[in-house]
PDB file of C-alpha atoms in Angstrom:
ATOM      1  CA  UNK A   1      25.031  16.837  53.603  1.00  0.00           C
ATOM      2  CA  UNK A   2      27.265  19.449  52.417  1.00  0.00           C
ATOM      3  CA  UNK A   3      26.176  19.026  48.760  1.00  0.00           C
ATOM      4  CA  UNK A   4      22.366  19.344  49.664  1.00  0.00           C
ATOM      5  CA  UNK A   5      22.634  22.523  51.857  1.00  0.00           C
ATOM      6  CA  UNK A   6      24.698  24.137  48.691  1.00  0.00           C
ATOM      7  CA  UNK A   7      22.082  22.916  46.275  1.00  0.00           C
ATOM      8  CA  UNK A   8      19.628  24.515  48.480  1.00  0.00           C
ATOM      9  CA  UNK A   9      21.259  28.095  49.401  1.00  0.00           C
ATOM     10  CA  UNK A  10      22.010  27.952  45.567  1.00  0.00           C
ATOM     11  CA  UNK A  11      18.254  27.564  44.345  1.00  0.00           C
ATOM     12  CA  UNK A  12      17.191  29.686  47.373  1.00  0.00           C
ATOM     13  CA  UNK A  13      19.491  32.840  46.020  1.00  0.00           C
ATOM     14  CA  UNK A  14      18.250  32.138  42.088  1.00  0.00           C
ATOM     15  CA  UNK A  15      14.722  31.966  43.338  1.00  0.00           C
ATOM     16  CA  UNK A  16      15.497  35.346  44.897  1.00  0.00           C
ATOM     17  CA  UNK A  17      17.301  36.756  41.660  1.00  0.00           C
ATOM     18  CA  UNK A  18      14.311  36.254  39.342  1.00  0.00           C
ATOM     19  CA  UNK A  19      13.709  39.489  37.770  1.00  0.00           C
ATOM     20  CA  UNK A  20       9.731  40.587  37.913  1.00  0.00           C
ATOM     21  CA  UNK A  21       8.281  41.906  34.903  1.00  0.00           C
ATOM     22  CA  UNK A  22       9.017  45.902  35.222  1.00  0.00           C
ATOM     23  CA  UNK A  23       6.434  48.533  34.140  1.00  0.00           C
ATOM     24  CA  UNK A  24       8.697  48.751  30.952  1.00  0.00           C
ATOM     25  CA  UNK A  25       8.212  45.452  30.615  1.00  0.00           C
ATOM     26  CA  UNK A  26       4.046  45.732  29.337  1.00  0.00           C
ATOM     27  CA  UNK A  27       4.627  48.327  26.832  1.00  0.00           C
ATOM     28  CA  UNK A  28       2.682  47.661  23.751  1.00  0.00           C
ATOM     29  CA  UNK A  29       4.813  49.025  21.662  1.00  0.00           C
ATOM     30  CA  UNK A  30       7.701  46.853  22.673  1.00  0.00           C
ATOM     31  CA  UNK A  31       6.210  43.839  21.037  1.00  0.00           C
ATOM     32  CA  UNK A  32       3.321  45.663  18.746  1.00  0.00           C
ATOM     33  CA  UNK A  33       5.342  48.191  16.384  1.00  0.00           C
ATOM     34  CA  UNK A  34       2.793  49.080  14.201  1.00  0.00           C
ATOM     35  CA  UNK A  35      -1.062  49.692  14.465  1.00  0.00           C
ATOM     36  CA  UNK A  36      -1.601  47.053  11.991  1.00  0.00           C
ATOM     37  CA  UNK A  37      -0.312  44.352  14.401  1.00  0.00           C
ATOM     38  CA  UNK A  38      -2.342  46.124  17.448  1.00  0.00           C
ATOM     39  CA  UNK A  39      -5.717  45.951  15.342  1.00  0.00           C
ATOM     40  CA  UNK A  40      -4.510  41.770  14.281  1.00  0.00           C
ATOM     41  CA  UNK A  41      -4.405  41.282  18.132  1.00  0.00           C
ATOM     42  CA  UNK A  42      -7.418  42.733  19.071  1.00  0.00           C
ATOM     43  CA  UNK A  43      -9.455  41.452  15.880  1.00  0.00           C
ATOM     44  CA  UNK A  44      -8.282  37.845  17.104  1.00  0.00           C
ATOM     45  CA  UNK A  45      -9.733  38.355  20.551  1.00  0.00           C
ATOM     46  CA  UNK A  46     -12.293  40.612  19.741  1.00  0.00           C
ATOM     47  CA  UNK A  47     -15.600  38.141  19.359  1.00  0.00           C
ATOM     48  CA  UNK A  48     -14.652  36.673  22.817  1.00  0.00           C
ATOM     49  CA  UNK A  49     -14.001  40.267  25.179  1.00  0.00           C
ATOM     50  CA  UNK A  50     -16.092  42.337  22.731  1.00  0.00           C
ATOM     51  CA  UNK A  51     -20.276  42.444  23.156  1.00  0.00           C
ATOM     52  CA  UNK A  52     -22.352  39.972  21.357  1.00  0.00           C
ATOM     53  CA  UNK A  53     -24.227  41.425  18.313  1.00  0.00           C
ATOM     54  CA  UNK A  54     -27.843  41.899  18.825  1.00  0.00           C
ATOM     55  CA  UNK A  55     -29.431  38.292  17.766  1.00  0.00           C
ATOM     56  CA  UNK A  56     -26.248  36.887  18.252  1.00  0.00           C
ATOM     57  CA  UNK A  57     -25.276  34.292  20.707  1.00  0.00           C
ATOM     58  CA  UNK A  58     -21.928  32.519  22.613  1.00  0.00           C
ATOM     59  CA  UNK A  59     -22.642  29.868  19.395  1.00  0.00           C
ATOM     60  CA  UNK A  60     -23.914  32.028  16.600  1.00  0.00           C
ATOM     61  CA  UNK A  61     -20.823  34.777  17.869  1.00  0.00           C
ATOM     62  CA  UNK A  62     -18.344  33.491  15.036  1.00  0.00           C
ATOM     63  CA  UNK A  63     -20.611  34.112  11.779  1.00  0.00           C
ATOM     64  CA  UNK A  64     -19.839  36.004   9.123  1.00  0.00           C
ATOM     65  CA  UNK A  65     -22.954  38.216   9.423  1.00  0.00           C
ATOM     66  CA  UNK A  66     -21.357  39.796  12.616  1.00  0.00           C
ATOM     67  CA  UNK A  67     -18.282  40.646  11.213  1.00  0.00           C
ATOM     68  CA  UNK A  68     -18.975  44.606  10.924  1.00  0.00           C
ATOM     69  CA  UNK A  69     -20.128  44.438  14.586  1.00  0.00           C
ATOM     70  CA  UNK A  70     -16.659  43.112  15.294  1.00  0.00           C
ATOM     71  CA  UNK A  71     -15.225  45.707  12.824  1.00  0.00           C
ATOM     72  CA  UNK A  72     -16.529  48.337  14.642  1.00  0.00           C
ATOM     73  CA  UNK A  73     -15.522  47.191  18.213  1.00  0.00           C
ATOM     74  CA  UNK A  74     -12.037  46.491  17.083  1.00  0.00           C
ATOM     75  CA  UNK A  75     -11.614  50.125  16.696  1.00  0.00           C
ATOM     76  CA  UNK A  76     -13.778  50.997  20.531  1.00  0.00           C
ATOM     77  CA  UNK A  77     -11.078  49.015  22.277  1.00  0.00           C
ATOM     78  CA  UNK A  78      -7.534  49.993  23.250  1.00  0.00           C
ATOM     79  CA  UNK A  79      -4.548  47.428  23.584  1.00  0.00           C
ATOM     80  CA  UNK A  80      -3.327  48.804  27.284  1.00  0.00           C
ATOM     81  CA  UNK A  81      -0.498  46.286  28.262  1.00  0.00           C
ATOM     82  CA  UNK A  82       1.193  43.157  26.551  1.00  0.00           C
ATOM     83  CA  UNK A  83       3.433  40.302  27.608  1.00  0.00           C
ATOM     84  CA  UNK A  84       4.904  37.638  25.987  1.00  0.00           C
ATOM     85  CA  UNK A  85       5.664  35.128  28.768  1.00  0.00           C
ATOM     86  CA  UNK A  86       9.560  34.172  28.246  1.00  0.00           C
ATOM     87  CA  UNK A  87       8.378  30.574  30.210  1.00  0.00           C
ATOM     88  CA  UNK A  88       5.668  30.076  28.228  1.00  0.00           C
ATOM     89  CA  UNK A  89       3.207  30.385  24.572  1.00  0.00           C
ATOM     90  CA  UNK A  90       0.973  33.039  27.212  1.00  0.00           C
ATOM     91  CA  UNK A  91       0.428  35.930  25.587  1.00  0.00           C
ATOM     92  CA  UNK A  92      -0.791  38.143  28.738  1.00  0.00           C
ATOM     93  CA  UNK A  93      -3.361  40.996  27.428  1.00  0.00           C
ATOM     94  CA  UNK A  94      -4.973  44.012  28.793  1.00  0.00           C
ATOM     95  CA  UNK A  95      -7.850  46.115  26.875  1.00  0.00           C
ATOM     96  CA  UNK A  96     -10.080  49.108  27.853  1.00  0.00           C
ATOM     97  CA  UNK A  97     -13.342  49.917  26.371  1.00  0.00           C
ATOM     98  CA  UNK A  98     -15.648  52.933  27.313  1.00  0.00           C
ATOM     99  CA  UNK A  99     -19.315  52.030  28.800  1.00  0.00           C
ATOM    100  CA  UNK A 100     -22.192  53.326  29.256  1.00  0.00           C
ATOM    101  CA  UNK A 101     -21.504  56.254  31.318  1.00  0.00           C
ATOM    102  CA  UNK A 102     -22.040  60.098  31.975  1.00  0.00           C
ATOM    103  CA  UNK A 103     -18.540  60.851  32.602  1.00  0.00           C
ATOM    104  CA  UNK A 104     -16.924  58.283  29.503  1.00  0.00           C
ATOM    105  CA  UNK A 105     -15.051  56.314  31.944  1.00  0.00           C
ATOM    106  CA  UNK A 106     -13.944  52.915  30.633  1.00  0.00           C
ATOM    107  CA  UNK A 107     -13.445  48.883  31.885  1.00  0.00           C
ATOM    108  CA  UNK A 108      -9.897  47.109  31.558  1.00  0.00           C
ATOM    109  CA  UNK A 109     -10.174  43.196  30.984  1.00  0.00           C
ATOM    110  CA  UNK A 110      -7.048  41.772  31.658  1.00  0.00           C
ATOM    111  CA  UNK A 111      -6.332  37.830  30.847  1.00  0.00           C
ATOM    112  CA  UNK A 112      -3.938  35.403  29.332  1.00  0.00           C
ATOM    113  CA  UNK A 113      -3.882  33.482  25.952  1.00  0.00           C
ATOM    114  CA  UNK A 114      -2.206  30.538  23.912  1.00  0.00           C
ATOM    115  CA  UNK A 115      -2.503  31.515  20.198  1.00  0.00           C
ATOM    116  CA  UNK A 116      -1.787  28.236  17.783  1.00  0.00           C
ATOM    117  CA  UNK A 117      -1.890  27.221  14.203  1.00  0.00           C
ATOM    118  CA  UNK A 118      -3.075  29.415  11.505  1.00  0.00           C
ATOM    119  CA  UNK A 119      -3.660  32.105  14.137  1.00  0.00           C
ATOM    120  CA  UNK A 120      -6.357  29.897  15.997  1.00  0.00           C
ATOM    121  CA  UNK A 121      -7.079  30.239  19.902  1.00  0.00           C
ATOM    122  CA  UNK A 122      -6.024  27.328  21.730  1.00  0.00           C
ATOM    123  CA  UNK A 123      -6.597  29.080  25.149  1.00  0.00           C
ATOM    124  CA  UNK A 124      -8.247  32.117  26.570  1.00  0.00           C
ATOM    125  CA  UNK A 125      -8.874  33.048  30.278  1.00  0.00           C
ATOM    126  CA  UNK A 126     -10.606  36.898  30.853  1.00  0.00           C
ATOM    127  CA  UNK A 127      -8.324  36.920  34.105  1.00  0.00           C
ATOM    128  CA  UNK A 128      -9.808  40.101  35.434  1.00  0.00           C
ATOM    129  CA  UNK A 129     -12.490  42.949  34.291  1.00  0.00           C
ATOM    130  CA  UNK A 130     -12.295  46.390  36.683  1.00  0.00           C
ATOM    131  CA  UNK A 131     -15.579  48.482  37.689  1.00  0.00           C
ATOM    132  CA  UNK A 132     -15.502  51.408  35.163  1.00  0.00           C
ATOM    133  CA  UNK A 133     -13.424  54.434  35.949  1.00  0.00           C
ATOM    134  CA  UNK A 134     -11.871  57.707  34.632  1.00  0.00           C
ATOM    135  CA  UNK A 135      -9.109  56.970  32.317  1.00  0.00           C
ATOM    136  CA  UNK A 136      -6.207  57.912  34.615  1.00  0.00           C
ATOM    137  CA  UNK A 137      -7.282  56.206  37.355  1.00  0.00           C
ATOM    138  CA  UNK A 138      -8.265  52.897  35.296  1.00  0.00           C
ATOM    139  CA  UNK A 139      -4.610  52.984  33.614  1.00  0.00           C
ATOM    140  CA  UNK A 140      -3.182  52.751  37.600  1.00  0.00           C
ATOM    141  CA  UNK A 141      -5.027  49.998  38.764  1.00  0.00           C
ATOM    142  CA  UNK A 142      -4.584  47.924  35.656  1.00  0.00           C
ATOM    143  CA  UNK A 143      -1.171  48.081  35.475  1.00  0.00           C
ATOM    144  CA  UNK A 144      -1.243  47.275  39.150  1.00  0.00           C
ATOM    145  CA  UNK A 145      -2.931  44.182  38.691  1.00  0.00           C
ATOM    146  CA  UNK A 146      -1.931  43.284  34.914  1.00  0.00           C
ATOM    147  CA  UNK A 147       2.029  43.177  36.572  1.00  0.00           C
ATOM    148  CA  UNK A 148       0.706  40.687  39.609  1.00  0.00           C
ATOM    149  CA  UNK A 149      -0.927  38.483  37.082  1.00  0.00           C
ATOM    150  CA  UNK A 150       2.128  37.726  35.299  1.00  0.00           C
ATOM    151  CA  UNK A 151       3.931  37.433  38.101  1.00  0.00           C
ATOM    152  CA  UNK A 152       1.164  34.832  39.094  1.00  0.00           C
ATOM    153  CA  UNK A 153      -0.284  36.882  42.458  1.00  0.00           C
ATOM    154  CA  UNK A 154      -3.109  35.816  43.778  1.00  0.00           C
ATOM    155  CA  UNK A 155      -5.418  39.112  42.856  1.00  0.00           C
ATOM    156  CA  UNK A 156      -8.474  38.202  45.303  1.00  0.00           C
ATOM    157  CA  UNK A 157      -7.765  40.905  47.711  1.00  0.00           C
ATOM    158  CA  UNK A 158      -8.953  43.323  44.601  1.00  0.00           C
ATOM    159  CA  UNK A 159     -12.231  41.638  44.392  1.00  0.00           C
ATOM    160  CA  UNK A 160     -14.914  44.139  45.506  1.00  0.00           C
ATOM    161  CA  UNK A 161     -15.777  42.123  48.522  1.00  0.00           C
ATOM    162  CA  UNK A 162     -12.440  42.112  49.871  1.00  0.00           C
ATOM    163  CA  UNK A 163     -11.227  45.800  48.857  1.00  0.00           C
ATOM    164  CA  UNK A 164     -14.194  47.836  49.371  1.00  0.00           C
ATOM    165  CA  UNK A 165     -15.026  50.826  49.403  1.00  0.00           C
ATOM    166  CA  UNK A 166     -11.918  50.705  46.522  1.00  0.00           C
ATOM    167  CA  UNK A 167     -13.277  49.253  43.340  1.00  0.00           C
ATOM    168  CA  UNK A 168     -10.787  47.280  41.357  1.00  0.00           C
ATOM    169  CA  UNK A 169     -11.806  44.052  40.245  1.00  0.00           C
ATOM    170  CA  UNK A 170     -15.884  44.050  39.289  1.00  0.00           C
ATOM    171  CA  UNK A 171     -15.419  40.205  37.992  1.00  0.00           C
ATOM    172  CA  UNK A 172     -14.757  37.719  39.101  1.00  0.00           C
ATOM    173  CA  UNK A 173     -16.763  37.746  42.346  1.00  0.00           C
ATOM    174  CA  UNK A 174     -18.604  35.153  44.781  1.00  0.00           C
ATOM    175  CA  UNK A 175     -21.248  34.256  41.948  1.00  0.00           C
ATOM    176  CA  UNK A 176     -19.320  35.041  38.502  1.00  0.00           C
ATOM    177  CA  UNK A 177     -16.793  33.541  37.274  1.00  0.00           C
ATOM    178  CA  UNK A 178     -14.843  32.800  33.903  1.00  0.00           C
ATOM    179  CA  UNK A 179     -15.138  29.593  31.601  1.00  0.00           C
ATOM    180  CA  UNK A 180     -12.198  29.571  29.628  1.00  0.00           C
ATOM    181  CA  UNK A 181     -13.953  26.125  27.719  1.00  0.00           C
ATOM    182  CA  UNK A 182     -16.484  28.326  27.044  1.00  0.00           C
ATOM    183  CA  UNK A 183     -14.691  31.712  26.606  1.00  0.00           C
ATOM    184  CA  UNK A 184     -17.950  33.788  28.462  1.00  0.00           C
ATOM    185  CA  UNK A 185     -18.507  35.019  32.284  1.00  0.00           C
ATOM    186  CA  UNK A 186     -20.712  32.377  33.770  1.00  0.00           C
ATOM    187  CA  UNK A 187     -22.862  33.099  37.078  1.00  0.00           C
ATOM    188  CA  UNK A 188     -24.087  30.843  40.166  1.00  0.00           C
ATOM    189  CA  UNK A 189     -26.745  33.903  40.246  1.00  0.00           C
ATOM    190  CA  UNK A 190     -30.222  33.079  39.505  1.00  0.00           C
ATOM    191  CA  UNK A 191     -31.620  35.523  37.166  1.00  0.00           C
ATOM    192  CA  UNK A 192     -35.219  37.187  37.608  1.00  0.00           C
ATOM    193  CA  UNK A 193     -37.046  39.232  34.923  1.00  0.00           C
ATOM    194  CA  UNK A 194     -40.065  41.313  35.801  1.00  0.00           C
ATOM    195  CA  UNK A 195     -42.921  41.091  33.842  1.00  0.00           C
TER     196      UNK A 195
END
C-alpha cells in the first residue's frame, strides 16, 4: 500500500512539474535561422493553407502549371510561431496572410504537421483559422491559442459561437470543419447560388 501511494504522489508531483511551452518557446527564429529555411517551410505547406489557383482544384492543386501561383503566395504569408514537439515528429505551425480588406488586416491558421521522407507530408491538420484582424491584435490572439494547442487545450470556447461578440476562431464552427485525409475545410452547409 505504501509503494502505490508513493508511486502515485510521485507521478502526481511530475505531472505537476511539466514545463508548458513559454512564449519564448514559439519563436521562429529559434528553430528557423535563416529566411531560406522560413520560405522551405512555408513552400512545403503552401499548396494546402495557400488559395487554389484559378482553374485549379483540391486534385489538380499539385501541378506544375501552378507553381508561380504558389511562388507568389509563399512570399504573401508570414511564418508567426513554430514548435517542434520534444514528444513527438509534430511540427506545430502558425501563418498570417492579409485578405481582402479596407483596413489590410490579416488571418492566422494555426495547425500541426508530420513531415517524412524526402520532405513529403505524412500529416497535416489546419487546427485553427482566426476572423481577420489588425496585425497587433491578430499576433495576441494567435499566440494565445497557438500556446493552448501545443499544450493540447481544448480551444472551443474561441469558436465564434461560444466567445462572441470576441472573434477568435472563424473555423472550425458548427458546419465546417477540417479533413486532414483530405487537407481542405469541408462544410455540413448546403450551398445555394443565385441565378
Amino acid at each position: 500500500m505504501k509503494v502505490v501511494l508513493t508511486l502515485t504522489l510521485v507521478l502526481v508531483l511530475f505531472g505537476c512539474n511539466t514545463p508548458k511551452v513559454e512564449p519564448e518557446d514559439i519563436l521562429v527564429e529559434k528553430y528557423l535561422e535563416s529566411e531560406e529555411s522560413k520560405k522551405e517551410f512555408k513552400a512545403l505547406l503552401i499548396r494546402d493553407i495557400g488559395k487554389l489557383p484559378k482553374k485549379a482544384n483540391h486534385k489538380t492543386k499539385g501541378d506544375s502549371k501552378f507553381d508561380d501561383h504558389y511562388q507568389d503566395l509563399i512570399h504573401q504569408h508570414h511564418l508567426m510561431f513554430y514548435y517542434p514537439s520534444k514528444n513527438s515528429d509534430t511540427i506545430y505551425f502558425a501563418i498570417n496572410r492579409i485578405t481582402p480588406s479596407l483596413y489590410g488586416k490579416k488571418v492566422a491558421i494555426g495547425g500541426k504537421v508530420l513531415i517524412g521522407q524526402n520532405n513529403q507530408i505524412d500529416f497535416l491538420e489546419e487546427t485553427f483559422r482566426t476572423f481577420k484582424m489588425p496585425l497587433d491584435e491578430l499576433q495576441e490572439k494567435t499566440q494565445m491559442l497557438f500556446l493552448k494547442m501545443i499544450d493540447g487545450d481544448d480551444l472551443s470556447q474561441y469558436e465564434y459561437k461560444n466567445s462572441q461578440p470576441e472573434e477568435y476562431i472563424e473555423f472550425p464552427d458548427q458546419y465546417t470543419f477540417y479533413n486532414s485525409i483530405e487537407r481542405k475545410w469541408e462544410t455540413t452547409r448546403e450551398m445555394y447560388y443565385g441565378s
